[in-house]
Amino acid sequence: MDSSKNLTSLPEEVLEGEKQQEEESQKPFVSAFDAVPHRPPPPAQSSLQKYSPLDWKEFFDREQDVSIPNKNDVFHVYMAGTEGPVVFCLHGGGYSGLSFALSASKIKEKVRVVSLDLRGHGKTSTENDLDLSIETMCNDVLAVLKEMYGDSPPAIVLVGHSMGGSVAVHVAARKVLPSLHGLVVVDVVEGTAMASLVHMQKILSNRMQHFSSIEKAIEWSVKGGVLRNIDSARISVPTTLKYDDSKKCYVYRSRLEETEQYWRGWYEGLSEKFLSCPVPKLLLLAGTDRLDRTLTIGQMQGKFQMVVVRHTGHAIQEDVPDEFAALVLNFISRNRIGPHGVEIPGLLRPSQPQH
């Protein structure tokens, strides 16, 4: 079955949008990677201004390169906020730390945000950008946290989208971060992810591969259905590309198609690991049909909180950043996550906290 059948282009008119939502609600879910469409027809002439890149400084406060001792690995992070626990964000495969830019601009009003460019992505540079094994990526995250915060890290909430959600779960399941106080996983479930791997190479190869300009890449990501929020695409898409001098065009920074040997390791056993994490957990999904049997049972037993975010694509944090930020902040509030467990001023708190 062709996984791209779930996809429609981003609507230009409200009426088309209503029709699209109705159609999408009737379509079966096939691939956890359904946000990557087939090559669309050549786009019409567009305004450069409409698809022009946005500067990350409008959303994050600062950036930093984190060098790992005794290695030629330098990880790039974006940071925002000045106090409270740290929401540590891990993006999906093919994305970058700026995938969380719009939501970070809201989250930072209450807590701190750190968004990492994972190995082989964004502005991060490592000795082996193709080693996307789950063990290596987990070690990367722990090494970055160690370098940034030493032996006295603040309260941390790990937030991971898609592949980054898998990394977040595996890091949490290791139980080696004493300051870990929460786990938020965005639109990745073992059952649907494992079933989708057979389609992954075809999905990757059917992407538009070359772009004459960054503006064209941003336009394609929106019109092709990868992202549904133009502003988020304008900030996040540029760092997923690099200029190829030999081809005289922009190509993808990450080479996911060359990392197939690691894909099963991202998702195998993920549901049990998620349930085993000894911290409050939130699972955000773009559709209920993504839930597998293990998580369905766990959710019925109250082992984690689940929210289905309607009318969004795979990249929930990009498509509806305000709603995503509110969900993360409410999760932090509900579970009283903060420095030394104290309440965070300005956050609405339910009368009876749920754990």
Tab-separated table of C-alpha atoms in Angstrom:
chain	number	residue	atom	x	y	z
A	1	MET	CA	0.000	0.000	0.000
A	2	ASP	CA	1.324	3.441	-0.862
A	3	SER	CA	1.743	5.422	2.356
A	4	SER	CA	1.434	8.722	0.535
A	5	LYS	CA	-2.291	8.215	-0.045
A	6	ASN	CA	-2.915	9.794	3.341
A	7	LEU	CA	-1.478	13.070	2.159
A	8	THR	CA	-3.087	16.203	0.858
A	9	SER	CA	-1.529	19.564	0.111
A	10	LEU	CA	-1.976	22.379	2.571
A	11	PRO	CA	-5.201	24.152	1.649
A	12	GLU	CA	-5.104	27.765	0.485
A	13	GLU	CA	-8.746	28.507	1.310
A	14	VAL	CA	-10.855	27.857	4.395
A	15	LEU	CA	-13.462	25.869	2.497
A	16	GLU	CA	-10.782	23.595	1.125
A	17	GLY	CA	-9.421	23.191	4.650
A	18	GLU	CA	-12.790	22.038	5.973
A	19	LYS	CA	-13.097	19.583	3.111
A	20	GLN	CA	-9.580	18.282	3.763
A	21	GLN	CA	-10.270	17.703	7.472
A	22	GLU	CA	-13.408	15.760	6.611
A	23	GLU	CA	-11.535	13.644	4.064
A	24	GLU	CA	-8.600	12.992	6.399
A	25	SER	CA	-10.901	11.801	9.171
A	26	GLN	CA	-12.173	9.067	6.842
A	27	LYS	CA	-8.775	7.843	5.640
A	28	PRO	CA	-6.948	4.904	7.256
A	29	PHE	CA	-3.554	5.591	8.799
A	30	VAL	CA	-0.731	3.751	7.086
A	31	SER	CA	2.646	5.274	7.930
A	32	ALA	CA	4.085	6.946	11.000
A	33	PHE	CA	6.171	8.906	8.531
A	34	ASP	CA	3.192	10.112	6.559
A	35	ALA	CA	4.320	13.715	6.725
A	36	VAL	CA	6.668	13.114	3.781
A	37	PRO	CA	4.734	13.329	0.508
A	38	HIS	CA	5.398	12.356	-3.093
A	39	ARG	CA	6.957	14.924	-5.392
A	40	PRO	CA	4.303	17.555	-6.135
A	41	PRO	CA	3.827	19.214	-9.522
A	42	PRO	CA	5.978	22.322	-10.090
A	43	PRO	CA	4.695	25.068	-7.804
A	44	ALA	CA	3.194	28.213	-9.231
A	45	GLN	CA	5.136	31.449	-9.088
A	46	SER	CA	5.266	32.474	-5.441
A	47	SER	CA	6.160	35.540	-3.475
A	48	LEU	CA	9.710	35.326	-2.160
A	49	GLN	CA	8.581	37.267	0.866
A	50	LYS	CA	5.858	34.748	1.741
A	51	TYR	CA	8.386	31.912	1.945
A	52	SER	CA	11.443	33.867	3.071
A	53	PRO	CA	13.452	32.412	5.994
A	54	LEU	CA	12.937	33.708	9.516
A	55	ASP	CA	15.778	34.298	11.978
A	56	TRP	CA	15.920	31.918	14.970
A	57	LYS	CA	16.671	34.921	17.221
A	58	GLU	CA	12.996	35.870	17.024
A	59	PHE	CA	12.145	32.695	18.967
A	60	PHE	CA	15.187	31.528	20.940
A	61	ASP	CA	17.350	33.788	23.105
A	62	ARG	CA	20.753	32.334	22.260
A	63	GLU	CA	22.634	29.447	20.673
A	64	GLN	CA	25.646	27.479	21.845
A	65	ASP	CA	28.109	24.889	20.579
A	66	VAL	CA	28.699	22.115	23.114
A	67	SER	CA	32.020	20.286	22.623
A	68	ILE	CA	32.305	16.741	23.974
A	69	PRO	CA	35.652	16.024	25.725
A	70	ASN	CA	38.056	13.680	23.942
A	71	LYS	CA	35.885	13.614	20.818
A	72	ASN	CA	35.553	15.678	17.675
A	73	ASP	CA	31.851	16.053	18.364
A	74	VAL	CA	30.325	19.527	18.643
A	75	PHE	CA	26.583	19.683	19.313
A	76	HIS	CA	24.569	22.776	18.536
A	77	VAL	CA	21.806	23.870	20.905
A	78	TYR	CA	19.263	26.680	20.919
A	79	MET	CA	18.201	28.076	24.296
A	80	ALA	CA	15.442	30.275	25.659
A	81	GLY	CA	14.135	31.322	29.068
A	82	THR	CA	15.947	32.155	32.282
A	83	GLU	CA	14.406	30.165	35.123
A	84	GLY	CA	12.456	27.062	36.038
A	85	PRO	CA	12.957	23.493	34.849
A	86	VAL	CA	14.539	22.791	31.461
A	87	VAL	CA	12.370	21.473	28.628
A	88	PHE	CA	15.019	19.594	26.622
A	89	CYS	CA	13.798	19.036	23.050
A	90	LEU	CA	14.848	16.318	20.588
A	91	HIS	CA	13.663	16.623	16.981
A	92	GLY	CA	12.667	13.946	14.508
A	93	GLY	CA	14.733	12.432	11.706
A	94	GLY	CA	15.413	14.980	8.969
A	95	TYR	CA	14.320	17.933	11.130
A	96	SER	CA	16.493	20.161	13.360
A	97	GLY	CA	16.404	21.857	16.752
A	98	LEU	CA	14.514	24.741	15.169
A	99	SER	CA	11.542	22.405	14.757
A	100	PHE	CA	10.613	23.613	18.262
A	101	ALA	CA	11.223	27.333	17.611
A	102	LEU	CA	7.640	28.625	17.555
A	103	SER	CA	6.601	26.567	20.573
A	104	ALA	CA	9.784	27.565	22.444
A	105	SER	CA	8.852	31.227	22.139
A	106	LYS	CA	5.754	30.430	24.230
A	107	ILE	CA	7.239	27.853	26.602
A	108	LYS	CA	10.102	30.193	27.586
A	109	GLU	CA	7.633	32.576	29.194
A	110	LYS	CA	7.333	30.108	32.095
A	111	VAL	CA	10.330	27.744	31.963
A	112	ARG	CA	13.624	27.225	30.140
A	113	VAL	CA	13.926	25.544	26.748
A	114	VAL	CA	16.921	23.815	25.178
A	115	SER	CA	16.588	22.370	21.670
A	116	LEU	CA	19.374	20.144	20.369
A	117	ASP	CA	20.520	19.514	16.810
A	118	LEU	CA	20.984	15.746	16.900
A	119	ARG	CA	23.927	13.988	15.255
A	120	GLY	CA	23.863	14.366	11.475
A	121	HIS	CA	21.360	17.224	11.652
A	122	GLY	CA	21.337	21.018	11.708
A	123	LYS	CA	24.559	22.719	12.790
A	124	THR	CA	25.884	19.774	14.806
A	125	SER	CA	29.161	18.256	13.626
A	126	THR	CA	30.404	14.798	14.676
A	127	GLU	CA	33.097	12.289	13.738
A	128	ASN	CA	30.412	10.047	12.211
A	129	ASP	CA	27.219	11.813	11.156
A	130	LEU	CA	25.743	8.539	9.875
A	131	ASP	CA	25.913	6.682	13.207
A	132	LEU	CA	22.284	7.178	14.195
A	133	SER	CA	22.149	4.071	16.370
A	134	ILE	CA	19.884	4.510	19.360
A	135	GLU	CA	22.808	3.829	21.708
A	136	THR	CA	24.961	6.539	20.136
A	137	MET	CA	22.186	9.137	20.127
A	138	CYS	CA	21.348	8.403	23.768
A	139	ASN	CA	25.000	8.794	24.707
A	140	ASP	CA	25.068	12.080	22.780
A	141	VAL	CA	22.154	13.485	24.765
A	142	LEU	CA	23.645	12.426	28.095
A	143	ALA	CA	27.050	13.866	27.117
A	144	VAL	CA	25.504	17.220	26.139
A	145	LEU	CA	23.542	17.398	29.406
A	146	LYS	CA	26.729	16.581	31.341
A	147	GLU	CA	28.696	19.317	29.591
A	148	MET	CA	25.945	21.907	29.996
A	149	TYR	CA	25.016	21.272	33.624
A	150	GLY	CA	27.797	19.221	35.224
A	151	ASP	CA	26.908	17.216	38.306
A	152	SER	CA	24.062	19.512	39.392
A	153	PRO	CA	21.585	19.572	36.510
A	154	PRO	CA	18.235	21.358	36.904
A	155	ALA	CA	14.906	19.571	36.768
A	156	ILE	CA	14.625	18.272	33.206
A	157	VAL	CA	11.621	17.387	31.065
A	158	LEU	CA	12.646	15.418	27.971
A	159	VAL	CA	10.519	16.185	24.910
A	160	GLY	CA	11.023	14.125	21.761
A	161	HIS	CA	9.322	14.108	18.367
A	162	SER	CA	9.297	10.974	16.182
A	163	MET	CA	12.897	9.645	16.088
A	164	GLY	CA	13.734	12.116	18.858
A	165	GLY	CA	10.844	10.678	20.867
A	166	SER	CA	12.487	7.288	20.668
A	167	VAL	CA	15.776	8.789	21.891
A	168	ALA	CA	13.983	10.530	24.761
A	169	VAL	CA	12.318	7.268	25.833
A	170	HIS	CA	15.572	5.307	25.717
A	171	VAL	CA	17.407	7.993	27.719
A	172	ALA	CA	14.641	8.040	30.332
A	173	ALA	CA	14.490	4.235	30.496
A	174	ARG	CA	18.188	4.063	31.370
A	175	LYS	CA	17.327	5.724	34.708
A	176	VAL	CA	20.687	7.491	34.880
A	177	LEU	CA	19.359	11.063	34.984
A	178	PRO	CA	18.408	11.768	38.615
A	179	SER	CA	17.068	15.211	37.677
A	180	LEU	CA	14.680	13.832	35.047
A	181	HIS	CA	11.178	14.839	36.123
A	182	GLY	CA	9.047	14.283	33.020
A	183	LEU	CA	8.842	12.745	29.550
A	184	VAL	CA	6.826	14.039	26.598
A	185	VAL	CA	6.698	11.909	23.427
A	186	VAL	CA	5.304	13.425	20.236
A	187	ASP	CA	3.564	11.269	17.602
A	188	VAL	CA	5.610	8.098	17.696
A	189	VAL	CA	4.280	4.671	18.688
A	190	GLU	CA	6.127	1.390	18.303
A	191	GLY	CA	3.403	-0.480	16.427
A	192	THR	CA	2.795	2.029	13.646
A	193	ALA	CA	6.463	3.033	13.436
A	194	MET	CA	7.639	-0.554	12.979
A	195	ALA	CA	4.971	-1.174	10.345
A	196	SER	CA	6.079	1.958	8.500
A	197	LEU	CA	9.759	1.060	8.176
A	198	VAL	CA	9.122	-1.032	5.070
A	199	HIS	CA	7.936	2.138	3.320
A	200	MET	CA	10.669	4.454	4.641
A	201	GLN	CA	13.159	4.244	1.759
A	202	LYS	CA	10.426	4.831	-0.809
A	203	ILE	CA	9.117	7.805	1.153
A	204	LEU	CA	12.598	9.308	1.368
A	205	SER	CA	13.349	8.755	-2.316
A	206	ASN	CA	10.054	10.321	-3.367
A	207	ARG	CA	10.833	13.591	-1.623
A	208	MET	CA	11.853	16.556	-3.749
A	209	GLN	CA	15.645	16.140	-3.637
A	210	HIS	CA	17.024	19.437	-4.972
A	211	PHE	CA	15.961	23.046	-4.484
A	212	SER	CA	17.101	26.094	-6.430
A	213	SER	CA	16.603	28.287	-3.358
A	214	ILE	CA	15.713	28.033	0.311
A	215	GLU	CA	12.447	29.812	-0.462
A	216	LYS	CA	11.516	27.032	-2.902
A	217	ALA	CA	12.259	24.414	-0.230
A	218	ILE	CA	10.053	26.208	2.288
A	219	GLU	CA	7.269	26.521	-0.287
A	220	TRP	CA	7.496	22.820	-1.165
A	221	SER	CA	7.428	21.739	2.497
A	222	VAL	CA	4.162	23.601	3.006
A	223	LYS	CA	2.420	22.925	-0.302
A	224	GLY	CA	3.545	19.299	-0.246
A	225	GLY	CA	2.080	18.740	3.208
A	226	VAL	CA	5.261	18.134	5.229
A	227	LEU	CA	4.390	21.120	7.423
A	228	ARG	CA	1.107	22.991	7.746
A	229	ASN	CA	2.379	26.162	9.411
A	230	ILE	CA	4.151	28.547	7.028
A	231	ASP	CA	5.867	30.497	9.817
A	232	SER	CA	7.293	27.330	11.334
A	233	ALA	CA	8.518	26.169	7.932
A	234	ARG	CA	10.246	29.527	7.419
A	235	ILE	CA	12.260	29.039	10.598
A	236	SER	CA	12.838	25.261	10.616
A	237	VAL	CA	13.357	24.265	6.980
A	238	PRO	CA	16.571	26.255	6.222
A	239	THR	CA	18.660	24.313	8.772
A	240	THR	CA	17.561	20.999	7.247
A	241	LEU	CA	19.367	21.946	4.018
A	242	LYS	CA	22.907	22.542	2.809
A	243	TYR	CA	24.225	24.018	-0.419
A	244	ASP	CA	25.845	21.527	-2.788
A	245	ASP	CA	28.514	23.346	-4.800
A	246	SER	CA	28.815	20.576	-7.400
A	247	LYS	CA	25.080	20.486	-8.084
A	248	LYS	CA	24.578	24.229	-7.593
A	249	CYS	CA	21.475	23.681	-5.482
A	250	TYR	CA	20.265	22.957	-1.960
A	251	VAL	CA	20.028	19.355	-0.753
A	252	TYR	CA	19.101	17.729	2.557
A	253	ARG	CA	21.608	18.071	5.387
A	254	SER	CA	20.768	14.673	6.922
A	255	ARG	CA	21.340	11.482	4.939
A	256	LEU	CA	18.625	9.350	6.462
A	257	GLU	CA	18.505	6.953	3.533
A	258	GLU	CA	22.033	5.796	4.488
A	259	THR	CA	21.091	4.946	8.096
A	260	GLU	CA	18.594	2.133	7.489
A	261	GLN	CA	20.576	-0.337	9.614
A	262	TYR	CA	19.590	1.648	12.718
A	263	TRP	CA	15.875	2.203	12.096
A	264	ARG	CA	14.531	-0.916	13.817
A	265	GLY	CA	16.579	-0.096	16.900
A	266	TRP	CA	14.791	3.233	17.247
A	267	TYR	CA	11.380	1.662	17.702
A	268	GLU	CA	11.699	-1.994	18.725
A	269	GLY	CA	10.387	-2.459	22.268
A	270	LEU	CA	9.609	1.249	22.522
A	271	SER	CA	6.157	0.880	24.134
A	272	GLU	CA	7.421	-1.250	27.025
A	273	LYS	CA	10.356	1.103	27.547
A	274	PHE	CA	8.012	4.088	27.590
A	275	LEU	CA	5.819	2.471	30.241
A	276	SER	CA	8.905	1.547	32.306
A	277	CYS	CA	10.145	5.134	32.604
A	278	PRO	CA	9.785	6.122	36.279
A	279	VAL	CA	8.598	9.700	35.654
A	280	PRO	CA	5.308	11.353	34.680
A	281	LYS	CA	4.651	10.747	30.977
A	282	LEU	CA	2.665	12.533	28.272
A	283	LEU	CA	2.010	11.085	24.818
A	284	LEU	CA	0.835	13.519	22.134
A	285	LEU	CA	-0.661	11.933	19.031
A	286	ALA	CA	-2.041	13.237	15.749
A	287	GLY	CA	-4.617	10.407	15.688
A	288	THR	CA	-5.981	7.673	17.984
A	289	ASP	CA	-5.336	5.011	15.358
A	290	ARG	CA	-1.630	5.334	16.099
A	291	LEU	CA	-1.987	3.667	19.516
A	292	ASP	CA	-0.711	0.077	19.711
A	293	ARG	CA	-1.959	-2.674	22.048
A	294	THR	CA	0.687	-2.245	24.753
A	295	LEU	CA	0.078	1.497	25.023
A	296	THR	CA	-3.698	1.062	24.841
A	297	ILE	CA	-3.564	-1.185	27.912
A	298	GLY	CA	-1.140	1.170	29.667
A	299	GLN	CA	-3.341	4.142	28.937
A	300	MET	CA	-6.416	2.343	30.314
A	301	GLN	CA	-4.409	1.605	33.468
A	302	GLY	CA	-3.576	5.290	33.856
A	303	LYS	CA	0.175	4.836	33.429
A	304	PHE	CA	0.534	7.963	31.291
A	305	GLN	CA	-1.426	10.938	30.038
A	306	MET	CA	-2.440	10.973	26.391
A	307	VAL	CA	-3.734	13.829	24.283
A	308	VAL	CA	-4.870	13.529	20.662
A	309	VAL	CA	-4.163	16.818	18.881
A	310	ARG	CA	-6.715	17.091	16.091
A	311	HIS	CA	-6.271	18.571	12.611
A	312	THR	CA	-2.470	18.461	12.626
A	313	GLY	CA	0.212	16.606	10.742
A	314	HIS	CA	3.079	14.502	12.079
A	315	ALA	CA	5.016	17.560	13.351
A	316	ILE	CA	2.528	18.645	16.016
A	317	GLN	CA	4.966	21.105	17.604
A	318	GLU	CA	5.329	22.933	14.282
A	319	ASP	CA	1.759	22.817	13.022
A	320	VAL	CA	0.079	24.032	16.238
A	321	PRO	CA	2.906	25.541	18.343
A	322	ASP	CA	0.653	27.470	20.724
A	323	GLU	CA	-1.408	24.388	21.559
A	324	PHE	CA	1.748	22.297	21.886
A	325	ALA	CA	3.318	24.830	24.276
A	326	ALA	CA	0.155	24.935	26.395
A	327	LEU	CA	0.096	21.124	26.628
A	328	VAL	CA	3.744	20.987	27.743
A	329	LEU	CA	3.275	23.758	30.319
A	330	ASN	CA	0.107	22.159	31.677
A	331	PHE	CA	1.956	18.840	31.988
A	332	ILE	CA	4.708	20.574	33.976
A	333	SER	CA	2.113	22.287	36.154
A	334	ARG	CA	0.007	19.173	36.775
A	335	ASN	CA	3.032	17.208	37.918
A	336	ARG	CA	4.530	20.051	39.964
A	337	ILE	CA	7.799	19.925	38.070
A	338	GLY	CA	10.169	22.714	39.025
A	339	PRO	CA	13.344	23.564	40.914
A	340	HIS	CA	13.283	21.394	44.045
A	341	GLY	CA	9.674	20.486	43.265
A	342	VAL	CA	8.335	23.955	43.992
A	343	GLU	CA	5.389	25.354	42.098
A	344	ILE	CA	6.036	27.581	39.108
A	345	PRO	CA	4.562	31.088	39.513
A	346	GLY	CA	1.983	32.035	36.935
A	347	LEU	CA	1.011	28.520	35.914
A	348	LEU	CA	-2.586	27.501	36.460
A	349	ARG	CA	-2.739	24.403	38.611
A	350	PRO	CA	-5.632	21.972	39.034
A	351	SER	CA	-6.946	21.628	42.561
A	352	GLN	CA	-6.040	17.941	42.635
A	353	PRO	CA	-2.740	17.214	40.867
A	354	GLN	CA	-2.663	14.016	38.851
A	355	HIS	CA	0.385	11.794	38.939
